[in-house]
Amino acid sequence: MSPAEAAAGFAGRLASRPAGQPPSRTPAGVAELLASAEQFILQFYSEHQLRAPERRIRQVRHEIRASGTYRHTPDELAYGARVAWRNSSRCIGRLYWRSLRVRDRRDVIGADEIAAEGVKHLREAGNDGRIRPMITVFAPDAPWRPGPRILSSQLIRYAGYQTEGGAVTGDPANADVTALALDLGWPGGRPPGRFDVLPLLVQEAGGPVTMHQIPGDAVLEVAIEHPEFSWFAGLGLRWYAVPAISDMFLVVGGIRYPAVPFNGWYMCTEIGSRDLGDAGRYAQLPVIAAHMGLSLASDTNLWKDKAMTELNVAVLHSFSRAGITITDHHTESVRFLQHLAREERHGRACPADWSWIVPPAASSATPVFHRLYQDFDQTPNFYRHPAPAWQQPASDDLHEYVD
Ligand code: ARG
C-alpha cells in the first residue's frame, strides 16, 4: 500500500457520515455525554467559586437532547484547555498551566484556514523569542460530522528522507510523514537537507489529506553553537523554537476537539539529549565526542555522557543568545515540585508519570528523581490520536514511550 493509499484509507475511516443528516448518538452515548458535561460544569463552577450551576446544566442538557451535542462558552473552553494541561501527567512544565493562551477558532473547519491559523499560532506563540504557551482550538467533533485533524505531529517538523542505503537524511522520526508528503507532490529540499521544514498535513472532515507550506518567516530557528568549542557551530546543527504538538485531541466535558495545536517552550534536554542526541534521531553524540578528542573505542570513558552534556550546554547557550525562551532540567524540576505543592494546597491530586517527568540527563541530580507519583487519567485532558494508517504499529508503540 502506498502512503497515498494509506492516507486515503485513513480519510475513509474518518468520514463517518455526510453532513446534514440528523445526529446519531445512541441513547447510551447521550447519557454518557450528559454525565460528562454535568461533571465538567460542576467542576467549572466550583473552581471559580461560582454558585448555582443548575441553570447552566439545564441549558446544556436541553442542547444535548435537541442536537446531540453542546457548545462550551469561551470561558468554559479556556478553562477546559488549561485544566487539560494541568492533568497531563507526562508534562514537567505545568506550573504555568493558568497562563495558557487560548485561541478560540471553533468555527474553522476548512484545511486552508486551519493551516493559515496554524501559521498565525506560530507567530503569536513565537512572539520574537519570548515564547508564549498557547493553544488553538478548531471545530469539535459533532454527531453529524467529525472535526478536522492535523496529521503532522507538530506544526514544525524537519523532514527525514529515506536514502537508498537505508540511512535517513534529516529527522528519522518524521520519515513516514516525509514519504507521504513526497508522494502527495511535495518537492522536498533541493538538495534534501537535514533541517527542511515539512509542509503541514491537514485533513478536513472526511476529506483528502492536503499539504500547506509554512512560510519561512513564521519558523523561528536557532543555529546551535557552543560557548567554548568554536568547532561546534561547524556541525551545522539547528532547531526550531516553538514545539507545537498537533497530533493530540482535547476532551472537555464529553466533547472531543480533534485539532488543537498547543505549545509551551523547550527544556534543553528535549533537543540536546533526545532530538539531536538519540541514536534513532540525529545521533550527534559520536560526532561531538570525536570533535572533543574522546576515544569512542569503549563506553567506559563515558564519552556519551560528556558529549551529551556539552550538547545540552550548546542548546541552552544558543537559545539564550538568540533571545529565545528555553529552560533547563534542574530549574524545571524544582518548579515542578512547586507545582505539586501548590496543587496539594488547593486540595487537588496531581497525576504524574515518573518515567516522563524525570529528565533524560543528570536524572538523579534533579529532585523529581527521588520520589514517586500517583498517575491516573482525568479529564479534561489531551490524548494522542491513533496513528494514521501509513504508520507501522511497531513504530507507533515506540512513539508512546519515546516522544
Ligand atoms: N519533546 C518534543 C520535542 O522535542 C516536544 C514536546 C513538548 N515540549 C514542550 N516543552 N512543550 O520536539
XYZ file of C-alpha atoms and ligand atoms in Angstrom:
415
model
C 0.000 0.000 0.000
C 1.437 3.389 -0.962
C 1.367 6.208 1.606
C -1.270 7.953 -0.518
C -3.500 4.868 -0.412
C -2.890 4.582 3.282
C -3.857 8.202 3.773
C -6.968 7.681 1.663
C -7.913 4.705 3.812
C -7.370 6.808 6.887
C -9.553 9.536 5.396
C -12.190 6.947 4.707
C -12.256 5.834 8.307
C -12.617 9.427 9.478
C -15.517 10.179 7.148
C -18.341 8.845 9.263
C -21.391 10.289 7.549
C -22.285 13.116 5.200
C -23.172 16.485 6.696
C -26.831 17.375 7.021
C -28.081 14.095 8.435
C -29.640 14.042 11.880
C -27.424 13.343 14.889
C -26.783 9.699 15.527
C -25.805 9.329 19.160
C -27.138 6.181 20.761
C -29.177 6.645 23.938
C -26.176 5.325 25.885
C -23.944 7.847 24.092
C -26.297 10.668 25.015
C -26.427 9.549 28.657
C -22.629 9.447 28.782
C -22.308 12.901 27.265
C -24.903 14.287 29.698
C -22.953 12.874 32.633
C -19.555 14.158 31.411
C -20.981 17.578 30.624
C -22.611 17.880 34.027
C -19.454 16.824 35.837
C -17.425 19.402 33.905
C -19.878 22.252 34.542
C -19.884 21.410 38.257
C -16.070 21.473 38.295
C -16.025 24.793 36.418
C -18.428 26.384 38.894
C -16.698 25.002 41.946
C -13.141 26.016 40.897
C -14.362 29.512 40.019
C -16.294 29.691 43.281
C -19.452 30.392 41.346
C -22.787 29.428 42.792
C -25.868 27.852 41.241
C -24.593 25.781 38.315
C -28.106 24.318 37.869
C -29.202 26.865 35.294
C -26.211 26.185 33.023
C -26.592 22.442 33.491
C -30.256 22.635 32.470
C -29.297 24.621 29.403
C -26.591 22.114 28.404
C -28.954 19.194 28.919
C -31.509 20.848 26.729
C -28.969 21.471 23.991
C -27.708 17.885 24.104
C -31.209 16.441 23.897
C -32.042 18.662 20.929
C -28.818 18.410 18.920
C -26.744 15.547 20.308
C -24.004 17.932 21.407
C -23.451 21.287 23.171
C -21.236 24.330 22.786
C -18.865 25.428 25.534
C -18.850 29.104 26.440
C -15.488 30.762 25.663
C -14.683 30.733 29.402
C -15.515 27.044 29.721
C -13.344 26.267 26.712
C -10.366 28.255 28.038
C -10.676 26.662 31.466
C -11.064 23.188 29.905
C -7.884 23.613 27.848
C -5.909 24.870 30.855
C -7.069 22.020 33.069
C -6.226 19.553 30.286
C -2.645 20.829 30.572
C -2.817 20.587 34.381
C -3.919 16.949 34.031
C -1.152 16.000 31.560
C 0.784 13.594 33.717
C 3.805 13.454 31.391
C 4.473 17.212 31.418
C 7.078 18.641 33.789
C 6.213 22.260 32.859
C 2.784 22.509 34.428
C 3.479 25.252 36.980
C 2.242 27.770 34.407
C -0.957 25.995 33.385
C -3.070 29.058 34.200
C -1.143 31.223 31.747
C -2.109 29.194 28.665
C -3.469 31.496 25.949
C -6.485 30.024 24.233
C -7.264 30.920 20.629
C -10.885 30.007 20.059
C -11.201 29.014 16.384
C -14.077 26.577 16.746
C -15.755 27.950 13.639
C -12.766 26.952 11.490
C -13.123 23.626 9.647
C -11.511 24.195 6.221
C -7.984 22.908 5.591
C -6.583 26.159 4.113
C -7.921 28.188 7.008
C -6.596 25.668 9.518
C -3.127 25.929 8.004
C -3.322 29.738 7.990
C -4.371 29.723 11.645
C -1.534 27.330 12.422
C 0.894 29.846 10.930
C -0.669 32.663 12.994
C -0.368 30.467 16.051
C 3.365 30.038 15.389
C 3.875 33.790 15.040
C 1.881 34.687 18.153
C 3.417 31.922 20.253
C 6.935 32.680 18.968
C 6.499 36.347 19.893
C 10.009 37.215 18.624
C 11.535 34.796 21.090
C 9.521 35.449 24.262
C 7.612 32.205 23.804
C 4.001 32.178 24.972
C 2.248 28.940 25.933
C -0.706 28.811 23.552
C -3.413 26.546 22.136
C -5.594 26.991 19.059
C -8.883 25.109 19.244
C -10.531 24.139 15.941
C -14.010 22.687 15.420
C -15.026 19.803 17.711
C -16.456 16.502 16.516
C -20.203 16.762 16.086
C -22.653 13.847 15.767
C -23.199 14.755 12.106
C -19.548 15.233 11.098
C -16.084 14.701 12.578
C -13.960 17.764 13.224
C -10.822 18.443 11.182
C -7.492 16.842 12.003
C -3.860 17.849 11.684
C -1.793 14.814 10.696
C 1.617 16.370 11.328
C 2.866 15.516 14.813
C 3.953 19.140 15.399
C 3.310 22.321 13.400
C 7.046 22.465 12.687
C 8.919 19.242 11.914
C 12.038 18.509 9.929
C 11.883 16.095 7.013
C 13.558 12.690 7.192
C 14.437 11.418 3.712
C 14.951 7.710 3.345
C 18.066 7.135 1.227
C 18.957 4.126 -0.936
C 21.335 2.628 1.599
C 18.663 2.732 4.330
C 20.067 5.748 6.184
C 17.838 8.761 6.719
C 18.830 12.340 5.865
C 17.207 14.602 8.440
C 14.963 13.505 11.304
C 14.227 9.749 11.216
C 11.206 10.360 13.478
C 9.495 12.004 10.506
C 10.489 9.544 7.772
C 6.940 8.198 7.285
C 5.288 11.573 7.072
C 8.064 12.782 4.748
C 7.416 9.835 2.414
C 3.719 10.716 2.415
C 4.429 14.396 1.658
C 6.739 13.446 -1.233
C 4.082 11.071 -2.516
C 1.495 13.835 -2.409
C 3.773 16.006 -4.539
C 5.923 17.945 -2.064
C 9.193 18.588 -3.935
C 11.342 18.293 -0.796
C 14.520 20.269 -0.253
C 16.761 20.610 -3.307
C 19.071 19.047 -2.419
C 17.427 17.271 0.538
C 18.766 18.862 3.725
C 18.961 17.785 7.344
C 16.646 20.557 8.550
C 13.987 21.066 5.854
C 10.695 22.178 7.378
C 7.899 19.840 6.277
C 4.611 21.138 4.924
C 1.697 20.923 7.334
C -0.609 17.966 6.633
C -4.261 18.681 7.305
C -7.440 16.714 6.798
C -10.794 18.405 6.910
C -13.760 16.312 7.934
C -13.855 13.267 5.719
C -11.762 14.944 3.016
C -8.391 14.122 1.483
C -5.080 14.980 3.158
C -3.814 18.356 1.963
C -0.368 19.950 2.281
C 0.367 23.515 3.292
C 3.782 25.137 3.135
C 4.730 27.085 6.266
C 6.282 30.437 5.324
C 9.928 30.595 6.350
C 9.490 33.768 8.380
C 6.946 32.003 10.629
C 9.563 29.442 11.667
C 11.800 30.770 14.457
C 15.019 28.736 14.440
C 18.299 28.751 16.313
C 21.702 27.737 14.952
C 23.435 25.713 17.673
C 26.873 26.849 18.824
C 28.902 26.216 21.968
C 30.179 28.863 24.417
C 33.740 27.420 24.344
C 34.093 24.943 21.472
C 34.496 27.032 18.339
C 34.164 23.958 16.074
C 30.637 23.302 17.352
C 28.888 25.801 15.048
C 30.529 23.992 12.127
C 28.410 20.905 12.838
C 25.559 22.846 11.235
C 23.018 21.853 13.892
C 19.871 23.898 14.406
C 16.450 23.559 15.995
C 13.140 25.379 15.956
C 11.934 27.473 18.887
C 8.251 26.549 19.217
C 7.347 22.926 19.996
C 3.671 22.894 18.942
C 2.162 19.424 19.377
C -0.573 18.893 16.798
C -1.448 15.173 16.857
C -3.378 15.091 20.121
C -7.061 15.672 20.768
C -8.627 17.548 23.647
C -11.537 16.161 25.646
C -13.593 18.598 27.744
C -16.916 17.691 29.345
C -17.512 14.850 26.870
C -16.746 17.000 23.797
C -13.828 15.945 21.628
C -11.730 18.562 19.842
C -9.592 16.662 17.305
C -7.395 19.571 16.152
C -5.844 21.588 18.974
C -2.198 22.519 18.294
C -0.604 23.663 21.565
C 2.854 24.715 22.672
C 4.986 25.607 25.656
C 8.687 26.372 25.458
C 11.553 23.913 25.200
C 13.565 22.353 28.015
C 17.145 21.892 26.739
C 17.235 18.109 27.194
C 14.336 17.620 24.770
C 16.548 18.941 21.989
C 20.041 18.102 23.265
C 19.601 14.701 24.880
C 16.794 13.431 22.669
C 16.131 15.152 19.315
C 19.786 15.706 18.415
C 21.276 13.079 20.727
C 19.196 9.903 20.384
C 20.794 7.174 18.274
C 17.483 6.851 16.403
C 17.238 10.605 15.722
C 20.098 12.941 14.740
C 22.642 10.728 16.543
C 25.148 13.532 17.217
C 26.893 12.124 20.310
C 29.647 10.227 18.430
C 30.240 13.258 16.184
C 30.593 15.606 19.152
C 32.706 13.177 21.206
C 35.104 12.741 18.279
C 35.498 16.522 17.966
C 36.154 16.655 21.706
C 39.052 14.276 21.157
C 37.489 11.470 23.171
C 38.066 7.848 22.320
C 34.951 6.037 21.098
C 36.630 2.656 21.460
C 34.838 1.743 24.652
C 31.935 3.040 26.710
C 33.936 3.235 29.903
C 35.426 6.694 29.383
C 31.824 7.964 29.376
C 32.168 9.757 26.036
C 28.408 9.673 25.558
C 27.788 11.378 28.900
C 30.363 14.077 28.168
C 29.115 14.707 24.631
C 25.509 14.871 25.814
C 26.337 17.415 28.492
C 28.153 19.651 26.017
C 25.295 19.356 23.531
C 22.826 20.464 26.224
C 25.157 23.343 27.157
C 25.260 24.366 23.489
C 21.464 24.281 23.134
C 20.919 26.413 26.255
C 23.638 28.850 25.253
C 22.401 29.251 21.670
C 18.741 29.779 22.557
C 19.619 32.286 25.297
C 21.938 34.177 22.990
C 19.244 34.353 20.343
C 16.802 35.745 22.927
C 14.544 32.701 22.744
C 12.877 31.275 25.837
C 14.339 27.972 26.976
C 14.712 26.271 30.330
C 16.989 23.630 31.824
C 16.039 20.415 33.572
C 17.303 21.489 37.014
C 15.201 24.660 37.085
C 12.172 22.872 35.684
C 12.411 20.029 38.208
C 12.304 22.483 41.097
C 9.349 24.270 39.507
C 7.519 21.003 39.051
C 7.784 20.220 42.762
C 6.473 23.737 43.454
C 3.556 22.931 41.194
C 2.845 19.706 43.107
C 2.913 21.565 46.429
C 0.597 24.228 45.072
C -1.857 21.650 43.762
C -1.845 19.962 47.130
C -2.642 23.270 48.830
C -5.658 23.541 46.555
C -6.752 20.099 47.678
C -6.139 18.547 44.268
C -4.310 15.329 43.493
C -1.806 15.875 40.683
C -1.214 12.947 38.326
C 2.392 12.429 37.194
C 4.235 9.766 35.204
C 7.715 9.279 36.720
C 9.174 7.875 33.509
C 8.291 11.047 31.604
C 8.826 13.615 34.364
C 12.393 12.561 35.209
C 14.773 14.304 32.767
C 16.924 12.244 30.374
C 20.166 13.815 31.626
C 21.544 14.144 35.168
C 18.365 12.432 36.366
C 19.403 11.748 39.941
C 20.823 15.269 40.260
C 17.261 16.617 39.938
C 14.811 16.435 42.857
C 11.998 14.917 40.757
C 14.001 11.669 40.584
C 13.858 10.973 44.308
C 10.185 10.371 44.815
C 7.205 8.578 43.374
C 3.966 9.989 41.994
C 0.393 8.916 41.611
C -0.605 8.590 37.992
C -4.203 8.457 36.857
C -6.299 9.681 33.973
C -8.745 12.502 34.477
C -10.453 14.828 32.013
C -10.212 17.475 30.715
C -7.109 16.046 29.081
C -5.124 15.603 25.889
C -4.845 12.199 24.224
C -2.766 11.111 21.264
C -4.706 10.259 18.106
C -4.334 6.675 16.930
C -1.529 6.721 14.367
C -2.645 7.242 10.786
C -2.670 4.096 8.657
C 0.648 4.868 6.995
C 2.495 4.323 10.261
C 3.565 0.835 11.211
C 2.097 -0.375 14.533
C 5.609 -1.117 15.799
C 6.788 2.456 15.369
C 3.542 3.645 16.946
C 4.147 1.545 20.061
C 7.573 3.011 20.320
C 6.180 6.519 19.826
C 4.176 6.126 23.017
C 7.327 5.798 25.020
C 9.901 7.981 23.367
C 8.355 11.281 22.296
N 9.793 16.600 23.104
C 9.217 17.233 21.967
C 10.306 17.730 21.027
O 11.468 17.611 21.338
C 8.322 18.404 22.347
C 7.235 18.090 23.348
C 6.625 19.303 24.006
N 7.619 20.059 24.740
C 7.417 21.214 25.399
N 8.422 21.757 26.003
N 6.204 21.755 25.477
O 10.045 18.299 19.979
